[in-house]
mmCIF file with all atom_site columns, C-alpha atoms in Angstrom:
data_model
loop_
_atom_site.group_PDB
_atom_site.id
_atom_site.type_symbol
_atom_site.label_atom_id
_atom_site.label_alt_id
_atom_site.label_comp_id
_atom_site.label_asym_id
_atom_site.label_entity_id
_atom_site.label_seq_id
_atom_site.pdbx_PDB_ins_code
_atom_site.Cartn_x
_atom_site.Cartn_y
_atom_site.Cartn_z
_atom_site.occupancy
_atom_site.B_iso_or_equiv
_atom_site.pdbx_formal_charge
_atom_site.auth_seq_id
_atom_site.auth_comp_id
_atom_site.auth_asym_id
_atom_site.auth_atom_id
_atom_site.pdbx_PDB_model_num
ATOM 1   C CA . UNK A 1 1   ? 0.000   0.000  0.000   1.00 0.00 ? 118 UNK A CA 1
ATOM 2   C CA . UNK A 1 2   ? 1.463   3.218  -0.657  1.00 0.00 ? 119 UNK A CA 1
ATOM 3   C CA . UNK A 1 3   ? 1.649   5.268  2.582   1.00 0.00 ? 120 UNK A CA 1
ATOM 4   C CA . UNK A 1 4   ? 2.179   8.923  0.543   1.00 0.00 ? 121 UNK A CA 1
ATOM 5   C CA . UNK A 1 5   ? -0.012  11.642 -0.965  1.00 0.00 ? 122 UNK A CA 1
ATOM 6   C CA . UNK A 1 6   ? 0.554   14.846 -2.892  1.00 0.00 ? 123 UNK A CA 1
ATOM 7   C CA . UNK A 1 7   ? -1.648  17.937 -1.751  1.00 0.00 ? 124 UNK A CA 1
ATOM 8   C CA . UNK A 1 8   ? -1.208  21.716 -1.637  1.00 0.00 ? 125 UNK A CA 1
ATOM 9   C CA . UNK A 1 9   ? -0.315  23.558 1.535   1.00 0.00 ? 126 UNK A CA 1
ATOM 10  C CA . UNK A 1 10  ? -2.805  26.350 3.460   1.00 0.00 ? 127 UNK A CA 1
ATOM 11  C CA . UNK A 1 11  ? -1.912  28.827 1.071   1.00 0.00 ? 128 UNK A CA 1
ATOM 12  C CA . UNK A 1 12  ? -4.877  29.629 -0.820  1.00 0.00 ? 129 UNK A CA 1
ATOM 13  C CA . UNK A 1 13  ? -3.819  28.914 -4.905  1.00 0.00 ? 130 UNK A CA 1
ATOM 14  C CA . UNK A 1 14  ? -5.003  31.600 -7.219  1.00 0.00 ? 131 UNK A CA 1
ATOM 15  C CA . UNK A 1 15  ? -5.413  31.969 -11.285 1.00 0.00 ? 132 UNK A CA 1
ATOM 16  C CA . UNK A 1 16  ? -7.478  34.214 -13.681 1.00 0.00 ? 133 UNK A CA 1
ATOM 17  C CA . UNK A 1 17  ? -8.687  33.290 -16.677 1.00 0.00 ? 134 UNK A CA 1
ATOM 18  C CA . UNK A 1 18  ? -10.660 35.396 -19.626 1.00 0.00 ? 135 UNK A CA 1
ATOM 19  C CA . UNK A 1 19  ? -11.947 34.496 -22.697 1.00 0.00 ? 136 UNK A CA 1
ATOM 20  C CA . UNK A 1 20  ? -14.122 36.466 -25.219 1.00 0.00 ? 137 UNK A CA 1
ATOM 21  C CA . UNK A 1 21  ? -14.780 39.187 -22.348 1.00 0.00 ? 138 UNK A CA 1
ATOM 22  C CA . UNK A 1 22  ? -15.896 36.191 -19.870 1.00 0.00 ? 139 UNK A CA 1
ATOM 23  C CA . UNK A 1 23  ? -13.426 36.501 -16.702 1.00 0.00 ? 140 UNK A CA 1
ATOM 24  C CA . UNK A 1 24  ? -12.985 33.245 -14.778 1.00 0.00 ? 141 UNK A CA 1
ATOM 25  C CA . UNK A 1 25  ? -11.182 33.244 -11.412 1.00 0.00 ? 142 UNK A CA 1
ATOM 26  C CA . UNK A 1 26  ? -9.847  29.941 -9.588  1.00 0.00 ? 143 UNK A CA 1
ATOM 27  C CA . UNK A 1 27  ? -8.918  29.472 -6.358  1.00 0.00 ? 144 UNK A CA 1
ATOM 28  C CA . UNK A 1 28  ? -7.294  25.845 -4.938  1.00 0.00 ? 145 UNK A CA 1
ATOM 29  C CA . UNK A 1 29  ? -7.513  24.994 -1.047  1.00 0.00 ? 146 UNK A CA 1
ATOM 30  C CA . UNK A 1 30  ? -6.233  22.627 0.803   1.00 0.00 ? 147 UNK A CA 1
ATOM 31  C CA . UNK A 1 31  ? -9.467  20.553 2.776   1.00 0.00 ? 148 UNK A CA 1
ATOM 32  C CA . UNK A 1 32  ? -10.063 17.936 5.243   1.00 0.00 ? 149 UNK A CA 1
ATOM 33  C CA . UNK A 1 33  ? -13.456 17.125 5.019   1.00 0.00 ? 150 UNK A CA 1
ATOM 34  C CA . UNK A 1 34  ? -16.856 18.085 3.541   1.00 0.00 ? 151 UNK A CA 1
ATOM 35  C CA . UNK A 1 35  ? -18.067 20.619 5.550   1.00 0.00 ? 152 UNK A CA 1
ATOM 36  C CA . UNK A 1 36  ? -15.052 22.967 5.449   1.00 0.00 ? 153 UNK A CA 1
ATOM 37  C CA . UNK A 1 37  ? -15.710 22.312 1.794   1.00 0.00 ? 154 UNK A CA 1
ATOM 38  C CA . UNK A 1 38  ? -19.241 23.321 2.127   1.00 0.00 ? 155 UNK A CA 1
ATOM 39  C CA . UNK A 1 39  ? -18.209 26.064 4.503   1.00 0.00 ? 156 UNK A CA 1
ATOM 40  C CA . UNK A 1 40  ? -15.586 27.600 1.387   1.00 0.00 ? 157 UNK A CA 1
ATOM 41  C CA . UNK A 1 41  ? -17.966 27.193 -1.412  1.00 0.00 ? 158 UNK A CA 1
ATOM 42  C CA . UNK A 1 42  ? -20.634 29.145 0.730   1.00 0.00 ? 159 UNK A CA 1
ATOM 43  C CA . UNK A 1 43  ? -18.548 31.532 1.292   1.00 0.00 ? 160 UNK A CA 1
ATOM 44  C CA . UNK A 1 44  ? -17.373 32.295 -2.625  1.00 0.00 ? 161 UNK A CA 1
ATOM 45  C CA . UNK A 1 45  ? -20.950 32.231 -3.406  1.00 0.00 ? 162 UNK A CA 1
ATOM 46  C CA . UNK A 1 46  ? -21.782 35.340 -1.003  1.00 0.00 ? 163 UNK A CA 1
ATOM 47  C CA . UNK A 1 47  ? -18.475 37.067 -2.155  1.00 0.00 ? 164 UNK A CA 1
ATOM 48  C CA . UNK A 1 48  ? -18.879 36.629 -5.513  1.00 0.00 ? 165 UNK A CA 1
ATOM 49  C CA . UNK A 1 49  ? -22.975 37.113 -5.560  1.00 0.00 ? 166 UNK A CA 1
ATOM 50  C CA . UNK A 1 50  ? -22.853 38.625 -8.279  1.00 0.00 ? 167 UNK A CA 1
ATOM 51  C CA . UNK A 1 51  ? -20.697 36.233 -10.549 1.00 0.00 ? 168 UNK A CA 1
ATOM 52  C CA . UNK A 1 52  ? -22.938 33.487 -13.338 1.00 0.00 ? 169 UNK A CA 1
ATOM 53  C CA . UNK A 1 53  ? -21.406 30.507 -12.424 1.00 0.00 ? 170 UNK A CA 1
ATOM 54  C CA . UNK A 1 54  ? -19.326 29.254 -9.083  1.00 0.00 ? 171 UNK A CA 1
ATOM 55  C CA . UNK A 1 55  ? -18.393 26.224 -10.069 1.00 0.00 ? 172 UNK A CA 1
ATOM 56  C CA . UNK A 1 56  ? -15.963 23.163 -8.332  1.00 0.00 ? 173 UNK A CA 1
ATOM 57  C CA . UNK A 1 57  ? -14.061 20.219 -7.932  1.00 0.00 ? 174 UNK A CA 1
ATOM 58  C CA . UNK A 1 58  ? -12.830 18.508 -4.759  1.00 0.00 ? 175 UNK A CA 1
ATOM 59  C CA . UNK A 1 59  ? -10.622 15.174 -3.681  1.00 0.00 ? 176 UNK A CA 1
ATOM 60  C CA . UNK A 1 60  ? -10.346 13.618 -0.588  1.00 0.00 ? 177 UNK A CA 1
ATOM 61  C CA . UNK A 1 61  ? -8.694  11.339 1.186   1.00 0.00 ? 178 UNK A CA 1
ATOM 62  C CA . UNK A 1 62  ? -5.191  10.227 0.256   1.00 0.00 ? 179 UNK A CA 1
ATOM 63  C CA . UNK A 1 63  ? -6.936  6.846  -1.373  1.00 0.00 ? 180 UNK A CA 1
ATOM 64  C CA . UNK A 1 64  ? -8.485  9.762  -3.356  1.00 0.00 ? 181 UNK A CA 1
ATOM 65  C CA . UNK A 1 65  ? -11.754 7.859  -3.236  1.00 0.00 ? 182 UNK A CA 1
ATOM 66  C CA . UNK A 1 66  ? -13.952 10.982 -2.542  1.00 0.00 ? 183 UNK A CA 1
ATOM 67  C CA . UNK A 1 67  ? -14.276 13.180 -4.954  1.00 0.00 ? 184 UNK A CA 1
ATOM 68  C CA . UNK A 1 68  ? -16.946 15.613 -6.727  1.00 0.00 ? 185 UNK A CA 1
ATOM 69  C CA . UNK A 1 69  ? -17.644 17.920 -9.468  1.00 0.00 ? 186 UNK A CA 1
ATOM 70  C CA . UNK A 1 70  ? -20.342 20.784 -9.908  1.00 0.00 ? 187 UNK A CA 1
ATOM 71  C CA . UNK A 1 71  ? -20.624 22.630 -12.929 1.00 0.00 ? 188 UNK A CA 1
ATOM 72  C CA . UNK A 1 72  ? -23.170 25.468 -11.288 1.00 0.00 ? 189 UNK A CA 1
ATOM 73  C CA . UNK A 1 73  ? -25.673 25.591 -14.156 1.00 0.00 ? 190 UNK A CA 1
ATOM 74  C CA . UNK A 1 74  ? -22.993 25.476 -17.158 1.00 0.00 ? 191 UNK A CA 1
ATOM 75  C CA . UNK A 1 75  ? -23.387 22.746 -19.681 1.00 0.00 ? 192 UNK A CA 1
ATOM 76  C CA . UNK A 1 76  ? -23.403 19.195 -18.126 1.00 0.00 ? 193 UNK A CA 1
ATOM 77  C CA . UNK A 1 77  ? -19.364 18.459 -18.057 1.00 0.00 ? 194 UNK A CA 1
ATOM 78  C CA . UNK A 1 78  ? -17.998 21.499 -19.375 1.00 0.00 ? 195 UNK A CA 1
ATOM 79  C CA . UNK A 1 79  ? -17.182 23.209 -15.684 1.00 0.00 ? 196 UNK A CA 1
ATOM 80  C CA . UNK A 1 80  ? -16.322 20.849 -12.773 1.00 0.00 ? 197 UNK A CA 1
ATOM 81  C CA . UNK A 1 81  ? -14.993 18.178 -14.683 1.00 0.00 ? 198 UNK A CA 1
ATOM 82  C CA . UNK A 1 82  ? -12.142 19.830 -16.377 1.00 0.00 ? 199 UNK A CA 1
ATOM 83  C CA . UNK A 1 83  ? -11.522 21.289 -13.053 1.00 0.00 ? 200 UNK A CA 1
ATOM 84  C CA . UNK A 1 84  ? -11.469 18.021 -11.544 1.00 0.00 ? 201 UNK A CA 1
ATOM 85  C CA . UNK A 1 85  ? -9.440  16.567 -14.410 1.00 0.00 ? 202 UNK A CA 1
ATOM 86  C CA . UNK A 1 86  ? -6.287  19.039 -13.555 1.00 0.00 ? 203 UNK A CA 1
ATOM 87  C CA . UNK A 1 87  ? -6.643  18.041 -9.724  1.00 0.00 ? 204 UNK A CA 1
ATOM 88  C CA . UNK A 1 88  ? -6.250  14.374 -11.608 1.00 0.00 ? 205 UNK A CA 1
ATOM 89  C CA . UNK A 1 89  ? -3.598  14.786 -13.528 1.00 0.00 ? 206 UNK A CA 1
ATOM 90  C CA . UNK A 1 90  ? -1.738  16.358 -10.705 1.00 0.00 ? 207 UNK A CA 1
ATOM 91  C CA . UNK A 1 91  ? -2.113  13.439 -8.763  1.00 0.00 ? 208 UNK A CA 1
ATOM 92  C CA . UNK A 1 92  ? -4.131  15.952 -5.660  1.00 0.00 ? 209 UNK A CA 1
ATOM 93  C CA . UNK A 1 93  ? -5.805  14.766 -2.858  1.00 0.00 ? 210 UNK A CA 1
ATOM 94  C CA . UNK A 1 94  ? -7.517  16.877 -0.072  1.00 0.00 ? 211 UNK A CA 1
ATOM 95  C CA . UNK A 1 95  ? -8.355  19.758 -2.492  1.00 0.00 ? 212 UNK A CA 1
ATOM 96  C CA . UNK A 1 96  ? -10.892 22.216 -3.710  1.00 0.00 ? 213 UNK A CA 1
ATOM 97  C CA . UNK A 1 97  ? -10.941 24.238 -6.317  1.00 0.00 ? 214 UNK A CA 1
ATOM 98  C CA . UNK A 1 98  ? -13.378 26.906 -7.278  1.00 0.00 ? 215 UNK A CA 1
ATOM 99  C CA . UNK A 1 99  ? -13.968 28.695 -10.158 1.00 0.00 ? 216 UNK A CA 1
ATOM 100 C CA . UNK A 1 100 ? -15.898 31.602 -10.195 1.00 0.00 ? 217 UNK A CA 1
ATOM 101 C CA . UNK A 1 101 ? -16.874 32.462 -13.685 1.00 0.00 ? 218 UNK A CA 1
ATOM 102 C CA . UNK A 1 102 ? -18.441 36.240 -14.503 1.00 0.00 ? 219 UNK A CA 1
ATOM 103 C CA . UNK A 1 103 ? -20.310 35.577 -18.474 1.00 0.00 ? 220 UNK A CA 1
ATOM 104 C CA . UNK A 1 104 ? -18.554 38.303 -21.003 1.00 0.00 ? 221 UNK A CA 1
ATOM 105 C CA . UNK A 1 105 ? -21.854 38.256 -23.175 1.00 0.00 ? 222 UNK A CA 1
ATOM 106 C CA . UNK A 1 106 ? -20.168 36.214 -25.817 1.00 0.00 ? 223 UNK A CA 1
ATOM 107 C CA . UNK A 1 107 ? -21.171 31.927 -25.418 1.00 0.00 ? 224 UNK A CA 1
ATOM 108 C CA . UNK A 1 108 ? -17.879 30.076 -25.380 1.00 0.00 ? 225 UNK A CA 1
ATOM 109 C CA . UNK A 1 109 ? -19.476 27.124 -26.517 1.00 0.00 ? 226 UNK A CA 1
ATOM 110 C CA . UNK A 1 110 ? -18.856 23.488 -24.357 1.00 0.00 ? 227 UNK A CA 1
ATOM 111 C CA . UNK A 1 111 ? -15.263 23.042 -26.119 1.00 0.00 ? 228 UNK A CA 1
ATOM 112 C CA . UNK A 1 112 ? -14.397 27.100 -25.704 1.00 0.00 ? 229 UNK A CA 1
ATOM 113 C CA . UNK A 1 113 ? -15.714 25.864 -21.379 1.00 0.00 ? 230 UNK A CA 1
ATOM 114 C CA . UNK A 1 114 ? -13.933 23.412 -20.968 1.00 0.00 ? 231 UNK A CA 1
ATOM 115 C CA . UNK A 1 115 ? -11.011 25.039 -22.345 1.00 0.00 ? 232 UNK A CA 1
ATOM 116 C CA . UNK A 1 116 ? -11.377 27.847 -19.898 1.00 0.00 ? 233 UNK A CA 1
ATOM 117 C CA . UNK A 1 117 ? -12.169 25.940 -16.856 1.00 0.00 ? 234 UNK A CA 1
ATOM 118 C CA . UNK A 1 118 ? -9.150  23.455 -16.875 1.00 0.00 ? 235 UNK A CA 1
ATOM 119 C CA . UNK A 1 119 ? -7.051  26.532 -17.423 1.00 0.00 ? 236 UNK A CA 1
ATOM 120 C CA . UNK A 1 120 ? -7.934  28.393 -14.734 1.00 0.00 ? 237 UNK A CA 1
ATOM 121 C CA . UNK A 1 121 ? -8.085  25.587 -12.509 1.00 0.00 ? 238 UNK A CA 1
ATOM 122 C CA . UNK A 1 122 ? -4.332  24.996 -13.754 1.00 0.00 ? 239 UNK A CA 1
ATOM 123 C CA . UNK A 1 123 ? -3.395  27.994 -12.814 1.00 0.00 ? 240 UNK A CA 1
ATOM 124 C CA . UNK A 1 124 ? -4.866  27.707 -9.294  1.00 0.00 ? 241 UNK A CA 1
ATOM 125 C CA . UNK A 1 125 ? -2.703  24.545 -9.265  1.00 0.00 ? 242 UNK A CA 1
ATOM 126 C CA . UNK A 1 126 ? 0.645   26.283 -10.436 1.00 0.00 ? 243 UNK A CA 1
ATOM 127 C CA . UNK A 1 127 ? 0.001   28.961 -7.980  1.00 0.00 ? 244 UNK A CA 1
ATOM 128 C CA . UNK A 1 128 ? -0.476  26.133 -4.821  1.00 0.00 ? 245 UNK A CA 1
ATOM 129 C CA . UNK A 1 129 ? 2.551   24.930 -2.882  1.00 0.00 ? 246 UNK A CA 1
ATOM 130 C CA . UNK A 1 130 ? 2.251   21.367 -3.514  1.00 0.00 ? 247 UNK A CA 1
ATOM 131 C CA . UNK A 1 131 ? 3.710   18.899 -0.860  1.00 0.00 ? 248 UNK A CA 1
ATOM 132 C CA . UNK A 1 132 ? 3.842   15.269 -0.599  1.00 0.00 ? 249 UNK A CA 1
ATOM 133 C CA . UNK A 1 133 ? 2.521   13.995 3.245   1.00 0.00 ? 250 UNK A CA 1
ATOM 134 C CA . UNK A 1 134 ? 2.850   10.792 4.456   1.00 0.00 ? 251 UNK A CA 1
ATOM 135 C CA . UNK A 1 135 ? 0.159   8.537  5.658   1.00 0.00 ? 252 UNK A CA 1
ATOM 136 C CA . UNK A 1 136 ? 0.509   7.496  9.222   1.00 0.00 ? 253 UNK A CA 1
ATOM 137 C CA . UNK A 1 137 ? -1.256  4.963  11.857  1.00 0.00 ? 254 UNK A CA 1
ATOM 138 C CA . UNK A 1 138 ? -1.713  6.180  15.220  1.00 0.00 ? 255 UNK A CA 1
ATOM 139 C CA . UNK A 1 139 ? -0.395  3.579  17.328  1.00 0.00 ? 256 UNK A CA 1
ATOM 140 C CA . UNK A 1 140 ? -1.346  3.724  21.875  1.00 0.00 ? 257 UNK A CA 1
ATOM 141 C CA . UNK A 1 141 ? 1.128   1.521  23.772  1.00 0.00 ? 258 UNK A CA 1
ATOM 142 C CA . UNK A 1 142 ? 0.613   0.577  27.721  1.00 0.00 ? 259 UNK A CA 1
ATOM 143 C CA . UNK A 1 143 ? 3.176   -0.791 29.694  1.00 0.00 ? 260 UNK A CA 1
ATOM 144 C CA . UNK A 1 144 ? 4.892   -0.728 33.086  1.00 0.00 ? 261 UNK A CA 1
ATOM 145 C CA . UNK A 1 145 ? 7.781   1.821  34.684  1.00 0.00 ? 262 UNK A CA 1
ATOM 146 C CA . UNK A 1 146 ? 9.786   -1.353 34.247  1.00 0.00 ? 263 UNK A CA 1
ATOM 147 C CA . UNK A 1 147 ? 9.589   -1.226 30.439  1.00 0.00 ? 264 UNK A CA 1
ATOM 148 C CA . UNK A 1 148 ? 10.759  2.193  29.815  1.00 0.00 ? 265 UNK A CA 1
ATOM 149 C CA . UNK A 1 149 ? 14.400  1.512  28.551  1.00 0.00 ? 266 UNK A CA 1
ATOM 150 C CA . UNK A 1 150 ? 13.269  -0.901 26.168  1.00 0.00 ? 267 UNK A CA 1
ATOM 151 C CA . UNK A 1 151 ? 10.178  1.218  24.693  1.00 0.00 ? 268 UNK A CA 1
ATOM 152 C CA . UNK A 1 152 ? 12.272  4.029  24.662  1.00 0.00 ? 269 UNK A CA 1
ATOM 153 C CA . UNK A 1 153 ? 14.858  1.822  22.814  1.00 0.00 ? 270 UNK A CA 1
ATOM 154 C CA . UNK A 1 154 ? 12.201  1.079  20.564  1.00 0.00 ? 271 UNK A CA 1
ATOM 155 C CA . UNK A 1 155 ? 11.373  4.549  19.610  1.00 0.00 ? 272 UNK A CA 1
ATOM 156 C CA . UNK A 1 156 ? 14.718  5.975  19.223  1.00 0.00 ? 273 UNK A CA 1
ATOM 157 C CA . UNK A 1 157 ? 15.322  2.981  16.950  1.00 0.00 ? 274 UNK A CA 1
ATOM 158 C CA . UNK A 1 158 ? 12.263  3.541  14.772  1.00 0.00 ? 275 UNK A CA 1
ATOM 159 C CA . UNK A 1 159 ? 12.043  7.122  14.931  1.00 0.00 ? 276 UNK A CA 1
ATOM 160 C CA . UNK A 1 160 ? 8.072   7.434  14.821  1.00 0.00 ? 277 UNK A CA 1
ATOM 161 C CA . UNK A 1 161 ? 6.281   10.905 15.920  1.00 0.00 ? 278 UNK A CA 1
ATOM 162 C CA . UNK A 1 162 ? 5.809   10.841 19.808  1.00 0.00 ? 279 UNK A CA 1
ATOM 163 C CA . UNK A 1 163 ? 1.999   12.389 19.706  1.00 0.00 ? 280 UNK A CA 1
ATOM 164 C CA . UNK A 1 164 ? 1.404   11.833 23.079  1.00 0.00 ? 281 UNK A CA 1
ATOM 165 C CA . UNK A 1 165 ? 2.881   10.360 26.873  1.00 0.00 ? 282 UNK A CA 1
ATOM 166 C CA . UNK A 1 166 ? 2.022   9.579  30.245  1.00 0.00 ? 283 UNK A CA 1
ATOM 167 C CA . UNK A 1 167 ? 4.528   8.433  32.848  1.00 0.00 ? 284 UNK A CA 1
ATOM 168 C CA . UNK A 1 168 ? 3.598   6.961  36.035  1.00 0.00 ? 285 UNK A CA 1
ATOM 169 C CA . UNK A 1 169 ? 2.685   3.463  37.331  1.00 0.00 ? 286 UNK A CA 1
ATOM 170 C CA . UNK A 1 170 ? 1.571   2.291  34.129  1.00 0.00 ? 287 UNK A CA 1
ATOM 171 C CA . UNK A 1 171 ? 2.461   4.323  31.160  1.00 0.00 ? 288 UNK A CA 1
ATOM 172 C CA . UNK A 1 172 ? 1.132   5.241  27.996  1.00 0.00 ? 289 UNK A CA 1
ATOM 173 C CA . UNK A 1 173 ? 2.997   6.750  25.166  1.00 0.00 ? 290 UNK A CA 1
ATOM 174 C CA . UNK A 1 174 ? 0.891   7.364  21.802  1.00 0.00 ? 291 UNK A CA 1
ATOM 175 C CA . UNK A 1 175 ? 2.860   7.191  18.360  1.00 0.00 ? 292 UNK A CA 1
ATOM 176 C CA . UNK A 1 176 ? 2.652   7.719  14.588  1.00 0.00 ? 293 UNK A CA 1
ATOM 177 C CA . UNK A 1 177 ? 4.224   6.520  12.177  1.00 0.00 ? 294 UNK A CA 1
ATOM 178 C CA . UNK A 1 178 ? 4.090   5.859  8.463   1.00 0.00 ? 295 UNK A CA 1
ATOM 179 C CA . UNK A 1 179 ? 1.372   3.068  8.224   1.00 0.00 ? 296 UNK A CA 1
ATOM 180 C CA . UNK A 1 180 ? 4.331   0.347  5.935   1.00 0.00 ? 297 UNK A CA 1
ATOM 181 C CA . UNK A 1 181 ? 6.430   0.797  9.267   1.00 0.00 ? 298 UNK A CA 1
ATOM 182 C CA . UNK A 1 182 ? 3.273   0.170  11.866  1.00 0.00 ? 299 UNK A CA 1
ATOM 183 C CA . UNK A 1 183 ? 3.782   -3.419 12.044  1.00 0.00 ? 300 UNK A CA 1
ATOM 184 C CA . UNK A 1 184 ? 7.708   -3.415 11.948  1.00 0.00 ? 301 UNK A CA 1
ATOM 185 C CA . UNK A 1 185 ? 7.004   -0.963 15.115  1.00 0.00 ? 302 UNK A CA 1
ATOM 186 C CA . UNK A 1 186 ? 4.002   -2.535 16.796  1.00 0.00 ? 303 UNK A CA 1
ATOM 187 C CA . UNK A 1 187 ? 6.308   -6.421 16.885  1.00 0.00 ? 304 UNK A CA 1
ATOM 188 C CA . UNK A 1 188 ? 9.226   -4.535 18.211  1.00 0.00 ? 305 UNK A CA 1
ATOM 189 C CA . UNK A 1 189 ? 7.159   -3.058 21.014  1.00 0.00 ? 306 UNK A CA 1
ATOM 190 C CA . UNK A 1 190 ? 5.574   -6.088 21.459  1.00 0.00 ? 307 UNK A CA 1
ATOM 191 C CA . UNK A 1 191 ? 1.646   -5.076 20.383  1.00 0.00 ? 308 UNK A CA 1
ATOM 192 C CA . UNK A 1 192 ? -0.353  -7.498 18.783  1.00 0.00 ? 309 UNK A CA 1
#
């Protein structure tokens, strides 16, 4: 299984577009789930209340299962898809892009949308800080005072990302690490 993604950072990704006096604006974010999605798209549609079209595409999930595409009331397939078609060929996950489109008076036609949409969402993408992340398993250990050396043996061997620890009696220390080392790490510490 491949324990790495590609996504964009916080920084908000931003392109214009315009053809035949029609002025398209795209802007890429970096999302967790669907209601901060719902929660951005709202909020483009009261800034830009003015604007024909707000149309998107979003991925989520680094299995990049979850995924949508609106087209606002353009042409069926001429809008979100070529928006979600550069997030594809990209290779993004956890990502929304909107484009905001303001109608010039002159019809672009479907291939003259399309055209325009996957551009500006391009240039969204070209403006984004794009990082790779790594996929990790959250991993909760117990065990007794008498353990410590060895545990912490374990973790300076391994390396993961300490999220979490309690030392007393019985202790509890709370790791990640990238989910093709979570079994290496969980026989070494002895979890089964």
């Amino acid at each position: 299984m491949e324990d790495r993604y590609l996504t964009i950072s916080g920084k908000i990704g931003k392109g214009t577009y315009s053809e035949k006096r029609s002025k398209f604006l795209a802007f890429s974010h970096h999302v967790e789930t669907i209601d901060e999605i719902k929660d951005i798209i709202a909020s483009y549609r009261k800034e830009y209340y003015d604007a024909r079209h707000v149309c998107y595409a979003y991925m989520l999930g680094y299995e990049r299962t979850d995924f949508r595409a609106n087209d606002d009331g353009e042409p069926s397939s001429t809008a979100g898809r070529p928006i979600l078609g550069q997030i594809n060929s990209n290779n993004l996950t956890n990502i929304l892009i909107v484009v905001v489109r303001y109608y010039g008076g002159v019809n672009l036609g479907t291939s003259g949308l399309i055209v325009a949409y996957r551009e500006a969402a391009r240039l969204a993408i070209a403006d984004s800080d794009i990082e790779e992340r790594i996929v990790e398993e959250i991993i909760t250990h117990n065990f007794s005072y008498l353990e410590m050396n060895d545990v912490m043996k374990v973790i300076k061997e391994m390396n993961p990302r300490i999220v979490s620890q309690n030392f007393d009696n019985t202790c509890e220390i709370v790791l990640a690490i990238r989910t093709s080392l979570a079994p290496v790490l969980k026989s070494k510490l002895g979890i089964d």
